XYZ file of C-alpha atoms in Angstrom:
713
model
C 110.046 82.580 150.395
C 110.328 83.932 146.862
C 110.779 87.539 148.045
C 113.967 86.501 149.855
C 115.435 85.362 146.538
C 115.117 88.721 144.773
C 118.507 90.125 143.787
C 117.566 92.799 141.269
C 115.417 93.870 138.347
C 115.518 93.925 134.558
C 116.630 97.297 133.153
C 117.336 96.244 129.570
C 116.379 93.278 127.406
C 116.922 92.102 123.833
C 116.257 88.886 121.938
C 118.750 86.752 123.859
C 120.261 88.802 126.699
C 119.191 91.084 129.504
C 120.802 93.633 131.802
C 120.038 93.377 135.511
C 120.467 96.104 138.096
C 121.385 94.482 141.392
C 119.659 95.436 144.633
C 121.744 97.069 147.328
C 121.357 93.961 149.476
C 122.815 91.791 146.713
C 125.939 93.786 145.979
C 128.209 91.549 148.043
C 127.876 88.794 145.390
C 126.333 86.551 148.040
C 122.613 86.338 148.769
C 121.308 84.931 152.025
C 117.738 83.750 151.832
C 115.316 81.287 153.349
C 116.648 78.642 150.915
C 120.293 79.221 151.888
C 123.326 81.165 150.707
C 123.714 81.692 146.953
C 126.487 83.083 144.791
C 125.361 85.858 142.484
C 127.070 88.151 140.032
C 129.822 85.653 139.228
C 130.718 84.897 135.617
C 129.129 81.586 134.496
C 126.734 81.510 137.463
C 122.980 81.263 136.884
C 120.000 83.453 137.767
C 116.233 83.022 137.484
C 113.844 85.467 135.807
C 110.291 84.483 136.827
C 107.551 84.942 134.233
C 104.255 83.553 135.431
C 104.649 79.859 136.223
C 107.781 79.563 134.080
C 111.299 80.572 135.008
C 113.808 81.874 132.486
C 117.348 80.724 133.236
C 120.157 83.164 132.505
C 123.909 82.668 132.641
C 126.017 85.618 133.788
C 128.441 86.812 131.113
C 129.329 90.319 132.318
C 129.394 92.243 135.610
C 129.688 96.038 135.759
C 129.782 98.846 138.320
C 129.362 102.552 137.640
C 128.711 105.761 139.517
C 125.268 107.365 139.098
C 124.132 110.690 140.559
C 120.448 111.548 141.109
C 119.329 115.183 140.857
C 117.619 116.751 143.872
C 114.824 118.816 142.375
C 113.800 120.280 145.755
C 117.185 121.776 146.475
C 119.168 122.584 143.363
C 122.027 123.942 145.437
C 122.577 120.658 147.222
C 125.755 118.707 146.469
C 124.795 115.305 145.134
C 127.266 112.516 145.788
C 127.193 109.785 143.131
C 126.052 106.359 144.191
C 127.561 103.173 142.861
C 125.330 100.847 140.926
C 126.099 97.309 139.934
C 124.695 95.608 136.888
C 125.229 92.291 135.246
C 124.510 91.034 131.763
C 123.004 87.594 131.374
C 122.413 85.410 128.350
C 118.977 83.816 128.515
C 119.595 80.158 127.663
C 116.315 78.424 128.461
C 113.401 77.977 130.817
C 112.382 75.758 133.694
C 108.832 74.730 132.870
C 106.207 72.525 134.460
C 104.081 70.482 132.079
C 101.683 67.594 132.326
C 103.329 64.395 131.120
C 100.779 62.052 129.617
C 102.942 58.920 129.911
C 103.134 59.134 133.719
C 99.852 61.010 134.259
C 101.452 63.738 136.361
C 103.185 67.083 136.077
C 106.898 67.198 135.334
C 109.314 70.060 135.862
C 112.244 70.185 133.472
C 114.692 72.515 131.763
C 114.057 73.367 128.102
C 116.655 75.050 125.924
C 115.544 78.307 124.292
C 113.276 81.157 125.357
C 109.686 81.717 124.241
C 108.409 84.489 126.529
C 110.562 87.507 127.416
C 110.690 89.557 130.613
C 109.528 93.157 130.787
C 111.401 96.067 132.305
C 111.474 96.023 136.114
C 110.777 92.256 136.047
C 112.240 90.834 139.273
C 115.327 88.619 139.139
C 115.974 85.797 141.598
C 118.989 83.914 142.795
C 119.019 80.262 141.814
C 118.320 77.426 144.252
C 119.863 73.990 144.567
C 116.669 72.372 143.321
C 116.785 74.495 140.182
C 120.444 73.644 139.650
C 119.492 69.969 139.925
C 116.941 70.482 137.167
C 119.397 72.364 134.910
C 122.250 69.903 135.346
C 119.898 66.910 135.379
C 121.902 65.539 138.308
C 119.062 63.285 139.371
C 119.202 61.499 136.039
C 122.994 61.263 135.778
C 122.753 57.609 136.746
C 120.530 57.027 133.743
C 122.224 54.881 131.124
C 121.852 57.666 128.556
C 124.165 60.032 130.450
C 127.885 60.029 131.169
C 129.706 62.319 133.600
C 132.656 64.138 132.071
C 133.499 66.578 134.857
C 132.289 69.160 137.358
C 130.737 72.579 136.952
C 133.445 75.218 137.391
C 131.149 77.579 139.309
C 129.178 74.877 141.146
C 131.788 72.149 141.836
C 129.263 70.033 143.737
C 127.436 69.349 140.484
C 128.586 66.871 137.864
C 128.119 67.702 134.207
C 126.649 64.882 132.170
C 126.480 64.368 128.417
C 123.527 62.734 126.735
C 125.157 59.774 124.952
C 122.616 59.570 122.142
C 122.757 63.287 121.376
C 126.532 63.553 121.711
C 127.512 60.571 119.578
C 124.387 60.306 117.456
C 124.680 63.794 115.974
C 128.476 64.185 115.623
C 130.603 66.266 117.987
C 133.804 68.308 118.052
C 136.487 68.839 120.698
C 138.425 72.004 119.914
C 141.252 73.954 121.514
C 144.861 75.070 121.289
C 147.756 72.671 121.687
C 148.139 71.755 125.346
C 144.632 72.856 126.325
C 143.464 69.321 127.135
C 141.736 67.963 124.007
C 143.313 64.495 124.158
C 142.541 64.158 127.862
C 138.945 65.189 127.189
C 138.521 62.536 124.497
C 140.079 59.959 126.825
C 137.733 61.051 129.626
C 134.707 60.702 127.344
C 135.688 57.213 126.183
C 136.499 56.060 129.704
C 133.233 57.494 131.007
C 131.354 55.268 128.576
C 133.381 52.109 129.062
C 134.245 52.506 132.746
C 131.061 53.971 134.188
C 128.700 52.045 131.918
C 129.858 48.397 132.075
C 126.565 47.321 130.548
C 127.641 49.009 127.313
C 129.807 46.055 126.332
C 128.988 46.566 122.645
C 130.422 50.084 122.475
C 133.286 50.585 120.053
C 135.594 53.509 119.328
C 138.046 53.778 116.429
C 140.736 56.414 116.953
C 142.729 57.849 114.043
C 145.867 58.606 116.069
C 148.340 60.614 113.989
C 150.701 61.394 116.898
C 150.794 58.083 118.802
C 149.154 59.614 121.881
C 146.380 57.229 122.858
C 148.223 53.975 123.504
C 149.551 55.519 126.705
C 146.026 56.529 127.773
C 144.766 52.947 127.803
C 147.883 51.086 128.963
C 149.595 50.525 132.312
C 153.328 49.821 132.074
C 155.593 48.108 134.587
C 158.151 50.924 134.549
C 158.998 54.258 132.979
C 160.792 52.639 130.045
C 157.451 51.262 128.784
C 159.219 48.048 127.842
C 156.578 45.760 129.321
C 152.822 46.114 129.554
C 151.290 45.369 132.933
C 147.642 45.853 132.023
C 145.328 47.454 129.471
C 141.958 49.145 129.561
C 138.825 47.991 127.790
C 140.490 45.499 125.436
C 142.113 48.225 123.356
C 143.873 47.079 120.194
C 146.769 49.064 118.755
C 147.145 48.634 114.992
C 150.414 49.892 113.562
C 153.514 49.064 111.575
C 156.766 49.222 113.534
C 158.744 50.066 110.382
C 158.328 50.200 106.613
C 157.928 46.422 106.704
C 154.210 45.862 107.419
C 153.452 44.041 110.662
C 150.057 45.055 111.996
C 148.502 47.482 109.526
C 147.779 46.255 106.017
C 145.507 48.090 103.599
C 145.374 46.032 100.368
C 145.285 48.125 97.200
C 142.355 46.157 95.790
C 140.106 47.740 98.447
C 140.419 51.051 96.569
C 137.798 52.331 94.165
C 138.218 54.602 91.151
C 138.206 57.787 93.247
C 140.837 56.351 95.586
C 143.081 55.355 92.671
C 142.626 58.753 91.058
C 143.587 60.605 94.253
C 146.641 58.404 94.811
C 148.069 58.059 91.290
C 146.976 61.482 89.998
C 146.526 60.566 86.301
C 146.880 63.553 83.999
C 144.262 65.006 81.712
C 143.382 63.188 78.535
C 144.175 59.520 78.074
C 145.924 58.623 81.348
C 142.776 58.309 83.458
C 140.633 56.332 80.985
C 143.432 53.874 80.183
C 144.239 53.351 83.867
C 140.609 52.694 84.764
C 140.055 50.335 81.819
C 143.120 48.359 82.824
C 142.026 48.138 86.475
C 138.560 47.083 85.358
C 140.070 44.336 83.235
C 142.308 43.243 86.097
C 139.310 42.944 88.397
C 137.531 40.780 85.846
C 134.600 42.728 84.444
C 135.781 42.526 80.818
C 136.932 38.943 81.238
C 133.620 37.472 82.344
C 132.197 37.172 78.846
C 135.548 35.852 77.712
C 135.539 33.316 80.553
C 132.078 32.106 79.564
C 133.155 32.009 75.934
C 136.394 30.184 76.760
C 134.573 27.656 78.939
C 132.025 26.955 76.221
C 134.716 26.793 73.550
C 136.990 24.477 75.561
C 134.039 22.229 76.385
C 132.948 21.934 72.760
C 136.539 21.490 71.615
C 137.008 18.523 73.938
C 133.809 16.900 72.649
C 134.754 17.597 69.017
C 138.171 15.995 69.513
C 136.556 12.856 70.942
C 134.116 12.707 68.017
C 136.947 13.163 65.554
C 138.899 10.308 67.089
C 135.848 8.051 66.930
C 135.402 8.834 63.239
C 138.933 7.717 62.458
C 139.269 3.984 61.756
C 142.206 2.776 63.802
C 143.918 -0.461 64.682
C 147.055 -1.506 66.456
C 149.191 1.263 67.949
C 146.955 3.967 66.431
C 143.993 2.507 68.293
C 145.976 2.563 71.534
C 146.895 6.222 71.192
C 143.441 7.248 69.974
C 141.738 5.527 72.869
C 144.205 7.119 75.260
C 143.543 10.497 73.624
C 139.804 10.085 74.260
C 140.450 9.457 77.941
C 142.760 12.477 78.167
C 140.034 14.644 76.665
C 137.531 13.285 79.220
C 139.902 14.075 82.100
C 140.508 17.504 80.591
C 136.761 18.239 80.554
C 136.515 17.145 84.209
C 139.293 19.579 85.171
C 137.641 22.309 83.109
C 134.404 21.909 85.101
C 136.331 21.838 88.380
C 138.236 24.993 87.426
C 134.994 26.838 86.648
C 133.042 25.349 89.546
C 132.598 28.727 91.305
C 131.261 30.397 88.170
C 128.856 27.505 87.558
C 127.724 27.299 91.197
C 127.004 31.029 91.448
C 124.941 30.666 88.268
C 122.856 28.013 90.078
C 124.037 25.257 87.724
C 124.632 22.552 90.319
C 122.427 20.094 88.379
C 124.452 20.733 85.238
C 127.675 20.014 87.137
C 126.265 16.779 88.579
C 124.943 15.591 85.199
C 128.198 16.386 83.429
C 130.315 14.602 86.046
C 127.992 11.579 85.900
C 128.277 11.366 82.103
C 132.036 11.828 82.175
C 132.335 9.026 84.721
C 130.493 6.790 82.241
C 133.144 7.598 79.636
C 135.889 6.809 82.130
C 134.358 3.396 82.823
C 133.996 2.733 79.093
C 137.673 3.487 78.649
C 138.659 0.663 80.991
C 142.251 0.752 79.775
C 144.132 1.297 76.543
C 144.017 -2.316 75.339
C 141.925 -3.283 72.346
C 140.605 -1.540 69.290
C 138.010 1.203 69.151
C 135.308 -1.081 67.888
C 131.777 -0.191 66.789
C 130.256 -1.074 70.156
C 132.680 1.156 72.107
C 132.249 4.017 69.654
C 128.447 3.766 69.793
C 128.339 3.871 73.570
C 130.729 6.833 73.693
C 128.614 8.728 71.126
C 125.479 8.093 73.205
C 127.147 9.660 76.236
C 128.415 12.584 74.147
C 124.859 13.180 72.937
C 123.745 13.402 76.582
C 126.493 15.920 77.297
C 125.591 18.075 74.299
C 121.953 18.161 75.457
C 123.087 19.346 78.922
C 125.212 22.050 77.308
C 122.426 23.247 75.005
C 119.918 23.405 77.864
C 122.138 25.054 80.477
C 125.133 26.948 79.143
C 123.140 30.097 78.311
C 122.488 30.519 82.056
C 126.099 31.581 82.526
C 125.334 34.952 80.955
C 123.018 35.611 83.915
C 125.815 35.204 86.456
C 125.315 38.649 87.973
C 127.770 37.991 90.790
C 130.529 38.198 88.220
C 129.620 41.734 87.213
C 132.851 43.111 88.638
C 133.380 46.822 88.153
C 136.274 49.136 88.788
C 134.857 49.912 92.245
C 134.395 46.252 93.242
C 136.994 45.288 95.892
C 138.216 42.199 94.029
C 141.835 41.074 94.255
C 144.294 41.579 91.429
C 148.069 41.250 91.420
C 149.507 44.770 91.328
C 152.899 43.707 90.007
C 151.241 41.721 87.219
C 149.084 44.765 86.554
C 152.148 47.002 86.093
C 154.174 44.641 83.899
C 151.357 43.106 81.851
C 147.778 44.394 82.048
C 148.491 48.128 82.022
C 151.042 47.952 79.146
C 148.551 45.897 77.110
C 145.936 48.612 77.477
C 148.467 51.304 76.650
C 149.286 49.422 73.433
C 145.620 48.921 72.606
C 144.801 52.599 73.175
C 147.824 53.701 71.127
C 146.813 51.464 68.213
C 143.257 52.819 68.296
C 144.335 56.462 68.566
C 147.886 57.734 68.251
C 151.200 55.987 68.897
C 152.559 59.139 70.519
C 150.172 58.494 73.396
C 152.569 55.798 74.681
C 155.070 58.383 75.909
C 152.356 60.425 77.589
C 150.847 57.463 79.452
C 154.338 56.108 80.152
C 154.829 58.758 82.851
C 151.859 57.321 84.741
C 153.315 53.832 84.420
C 156.551 55.082 85.991
C 154.515 56.537 88.846
C 152.824 53.180 89.444
C 156.216 51.472 89.511
C 157.538 54.033 92.003
C 154.642 53.385 94.365
C 155.094 49.628 94.056
C 158.848 49.746 94.685
C 158.725 52.246 97.566
C 159.006 50.338 100.864
C 156.916 52.964 102.641
C 153.863 51.821 100.696
C 154.431 48.102 101.127
C 151.403 47.824 103.414
C 149.264 48.808 100.409
C 150.879 47.191 97.363
C 152.819 44.152 98.643
C 149.870 42.110 99.925
C 149.333 38.550 98.779
C 145.815 37.320 98.115
C 144.014 35.890 101.149
C 140.504 34.539 101.648
C 137.694 36.888 102.701
C 140.174 39.755 102.709
C 137.642 42.574 103.042
C 135.622 40.823 105.754
C 138.782 39.954 107.697
C 140.038 43.534 107.488
C 136.752 45.026 108.684
C 136.460 42.459 111.475
C 139.957 43.467 112.590
C 139.210 47.210 112.499
C 135.682 47.106 113.917
C 136.443 45.154 117.067
C 135.418 41.597 116.261
C 137.818 38.959 117.581
C 139.272 37.229 114.482
C 140.154 34.180 116.601
C 136.562 33.436 117.600
C 136.256 30.524 115.210
C 139.824 29.281 115.015
C 143.241 29.528 116.624
C 144.735 30.137 113.187
C 143.699 32.764 110.661
C 145.317 33.140 107.241
C 145.725 36.914 107.185
C 148.971 38.890 106.932
C 148.491 40.451 110.382
C 147.800 37.128 112.139
C 150.980 36.993 114.256
C 150.793 40.658 115.193
C 147.142 40.323 116.157
C 147.782 37.178 118.176
C 150.460 38.945 120.242
C 148.086 41.850 120.849
C 145.325 39.513 121.947
C 147.669 37.694 124.323
C 148.273 41.057 126.007
C 144.511 41.572 126.136
C 144.209 38.140 127.778
C 141.240 36.846 125.836
C 142.727 34.880 122.959
C 140.212 32.489 121.390
C 137.348 33.729 123.554
C 134.163 35.275 122.281
C 135.088 38.838 123.217
C 135.592 42.051 121.290
C 138.160 44.797 121.566
C 136.215 47.969 122.261
C 138.872 50.509 121.308
C 140.775 50.295 118.030
C 143.694 52.713 117.933
C 144.965 53.130 114.383
C 148.464 54.488 114.925
C 149.144 56.514 111.776
C 152.183 58.302 113.235
C 154.589 56.375 110.982
C 152.452 56.496 107.858
C 154.122 58.607 105.177
C 152.563 62.063 104.986
C 152.382 61.540 101.204
C 149.554 59.045 101.648
C 148.059 59.929 105.055
C 144.948 61.474 103.530
C 144.572 58.533 101.124
C 144.802 56.033 103.983
C 142.356 57.832 106.278
C 139.907 58.344 103.404
C 140.036 54.684 102.374
C 139.577 53.352 105.909
C 136.739 55.807 106.532
C 134.997 54.904 103.277
C 135.255 51.151 103.879
C 133.745 51.500 107.352
C 130.949 53.742 106.061
C 130.050 51.558 103.070
C 130.081 48.453 105.251
C 127.635 50.060 107.675
C 125.441 51.142 104.764
C 125.127 47.495 103.777
C 124.032 46.227 107.205
C 120.440 45.118 106.743
C 119.210 46.369 110.117
C 120.264 49.993 109.711
C 121.933 51.527 112.755
C 122.247 48.219 114.632
C 126.063 48.365 114.848
C 126.950 51.907 116.035
C 130.585 53.002 115.870
C 132.342 56.217 116.930
C 135.149 57.414 114.667
C 137.565 59.739 116.501
C 139.502 61.974 114.096
C 142.526 63.390 115.941
C 144.307 66.381 114.365
C 141.442 66.415 111.887
C 142.596 69.618 110.171
C 145.369 67.567 108.531
C 143.002 65.457 106.437
C 139.645 67.241 106.336
C 140.687 70.824 105.548
C 138.340 73.443 104.174
C 140.893 74.567 101.602
C 142.500 71.703 99.705
C 145.719 71.805 97.703
C 146.078 68.205 96.534
C 143.868 65.458 95.139
C 144.434 63.359 98.253
C 143.133 66.165 100.485
C 140.096 66.538 98.243
C 139.452 62.798 98.481
C 139.701 62.723 102.288
C 137.398 65.707 102.630
C 134.838 64.155 100.258
C 134.723 60.914 102.249
C 134.352 62.489 105.671
C 131.882 65.105 104.473
C 129.706 62.263 103.216
C 130.030 60.496 106.568
C 129.168 63.753 108.343
C 126.022 64.190 106.228
C 124.835 60.577 106.087
C 126.752 58.548 108.663
C 124.461 58.997 111.636
C 121.596 57.327 109.735
C 123.683 54.167 109.746
C 125.164 54.508 113.229
C 128.553 55.971 112.256
C 129.403 58.975 114.411
C 132.286 61.425 114.068
C 134.154 62.913 117.015
C 136.363 65.652 115.559
C 139.429 66.924 117.430
C 141.424 69.888 116.163
C 143.469 72.875 117.278
C 142.513 74.874 114.162
C 138.714 74.941 113.738
C 138.959 77.655 111.081
C 140.881 75.233 108.833
C 138.330 72.422 109.108
C 135.736 71.634 106.474
C 132.764 73.917 107.051
C 130.419 71.164 105.873
C 131.650 68.811 108.590
C 131.572 71.474 111.294
C 128.020 72.398 110.286
C 126.955 68.794 110.919
C 128.327 68.791 114.480
C 125.620 69.381 117.059
C 127.753 69.272 120.209
C 130.963 71.108 121.065
C 133.518 70.876 123.851
C 135.742 73.925 123.461
C 138.993 74.435 125.337
C 141.203 77.514 125.218
C 141.311 79.124 121.765
C 143.543 82.177 121.397
C 143.820 82.546 117.640
C 141.459 85.379 116.553
C 140.624 83.644 113.252
C 139.607 80.458 115.063
C 137.517 82.430 117.563
C 135.778 84.328 114.783
C 135.080 81.168 112.823
C 133.726 79.293 115.815
C 131.338 82.154 116.556
C 129.921 81.689 113.058
C 129.292 77.984 113.700
C 127.306 78.069 116.931
C 124.041 79.651 117.965
C 124.161 83.397 118.668
C 122.725 82.674 122.119
C 126.134 81.368 123.191
C 128.252 84.167 121.676
C 128.831 86.055 124.929
C 130.139 82.879 126.531
C 132.849 82.623 123.885
C 134.599 85.712 125.216
C 136.033 83.350 127.841
C 137.832 81.134 125.327
C 141.246 82.883 125.389
C 141.465 82.663 129.195
C 140.224 79.134 129.892
C 142.700 77.168 132.037
C 143.904 73.705 131.089
C 141.234 70.983 131.487
C 138.483 73.616 131.513
C 136.093 73.797 128.594
C 132.811 75.251 127.454
C 130.304 72.527 126.645
C 127.401 73.465 124.422
C 124.975 71.943 121.983
C 122.500 69.074 122.035
C 124.545 66.975 124.464
C 123.828 69.237 127.460
C 120.690 70.921 128.668
C 122.424 74.313 128.801
C 125.830 75.757 127.887
C 128.182 75.278 130.806
C 131.820 75.658 131.766
C 133.256 72.347 132.922
C 136.386 71.167 134.646
C 137.022 67.900 132.795
C 137.491 64.846 134.982
C 141.047 63.747 135.605
C 142.336 60.689 133.730
C 145.189 58.433 134.736
C 147.120 57.415 132.752
C 146.958 60.331 130.355
C 147.551 60.429 126.604
C 151.170 60.926 125.634
C 150.605 64.535 124.636
C 152.413 66.371 127.400
C 154.908 69.074 126.497
C 158.571 68.278 127.278
C 159.774 69.726 130.585
C 162.783 71.748 129.476
C 163.806 72.890 132.955
C 163.735 69.360 134.366
C 165.570 67.717 131.476
C 168.187 70.458 131.244
C 168.846 70.051 134.987
C 169.318 66.271 135.038
C 172.569 64.941 136.437
C 172.444 61.729 134.400
C 171.458 63.288 131.096
C 171.594 60.888 128.138
C 171.886 62.102 124.569
C 170.060 60.243 121.777
C 171.772 57.322 120.055
C 172.692 59.202 116.891
C 174.184 56.197 115.097
C 171.197 53.931 115.734
C 168.664 56.582 114.721
C 170.539 57.544 111.563
C 171.202 53.929 110.587
C 167.473 53.203 110.630
C 166.847 56.473 108.829
C 169.339 55.656 106.085
C 167.951 52.137 105.671
C 164.508 53.533 104.977
C 162.877 52.643 108.305
């Protein structure tokens, strides 16, 4: 009976909260009714405010008791003893409504976030029932493939809290909290909930930017505490890292960079440094050489024909005839090699018929040659001239098509290979000289400082994974396949990429070498990447992934989640260096446009106030652990809806593994105890008391550590 559920009445109301005066019968914080026993007046518990057929749901944020004395107007001399009154403040978060659903032709009762109608003073307030909790927590639909369980309600531990996968990942999310509050475990729990509880989601893929080497431990089972041998792994996770300054697993070829990446890394000064650098890179990629290549091809072709004609015009006998005839054949072979050398350029210009006709005519000349014996008589010369006439017709009819070879329109932002060492010692100095001749010779000294910077980057072993890469086929496709979870060994046991051996060892651990399977977690271990280039590396990887997904024809058909651990390091609101600016630009663009293409961000940080406001504004779901810093609390209040502000007063006192979950991913804001994960990320604080008390304490190997340090490892 509804009357049994009454626990109080409304005594104050504003746009998002209400104050409730509790009935005397409800002041024990437990309400016994026909529907059972219910907790009331407990922080984070729920109440119902009935308004017609709808029910407003409120979450308790404050409980108060005060003494109140009532005057006795009949007997003014009477001593009035004050009576205690208990009130509680609730934030109205949404409504349970019943509506007709056209698709199923029946009424449906569901929870809707937000409040339309407001209660009046003296409006009754009810305790909440189990059925209503089921509706709020959507427990009956937790098995639905769109939901994943991440933990239990703190106040109602019998109820699991589920996230809507599409809303959580599709609209970007953030996991925030102080160091040691449980962020890494929460991210691990989310990933495992998808991959463990939803085995049908075999196409899911997560890429983790791991700056502290925490997540390998979360998805690996070792044989012993030394972690010397892997017993098993979870979900085909792939760790990509370099064990030292010598690249082994992580290679990021410099030719993948675009003009903005080069600018952020090399920091050219004002004036001539930037323009000269970019012109030289453009030339190295080939954009200025294409017209020259066409011109050189045409010139070399015509030169070979002219030489043959010149030889034919010279009367020759004896030894002169021998050498002249041999010279003709050498020119023919030279033209064949010229066509072979430029085969790609000709093929991409759709000049296959030209190639075939030229080769056919040149073969005729080879047959006419027949050997060096004999004179160049009139008959031989006539036949050769006839073939040369054919060739000249082919050239006249087809060579102009080369100017339409749009695939050779390389620009500075085109990820085409060029040799960086050759660039430093040859191409760049040439452009410095050219610019100095056109302007002022004194410019050489000014641009020379940039050249020294390029040499320093090239010679520094820490950046070998960027600048010391040899050319390899399909480099960009192979790199993205590696990062985005596609097995590079699907088509062959051997792949000609610099990380082949490293990858093969990883895949042997994953136990699916040469099978058509994918790794579903890519952990990019950036813990040993020099801090000088961390932002450059994260920005470049992020941009390549984003631009690749932009180019997929069926937009959004290859969804990826990008987990940015310690995100405040490379997407700060206030930037001090060009590399920080570059990283922020890239991830802000992903935050604003990525979800259209299926690229989702999951931000993790202990300092939300230092994160880019643009990125935080694009996050629609939040899992917030303990936050004690007043600046971070104040900033986070400015990010979320005012409806949830009262809930944030709990942030400084949240225990480990507990978090407030709010936003589009849940039906209502809720405090959650995050599910336990085993094994955990390697983010635990050292146990001083235990280590200091060990009998068999072992000090670090100072010599070994320092030797590696001194050798540049």
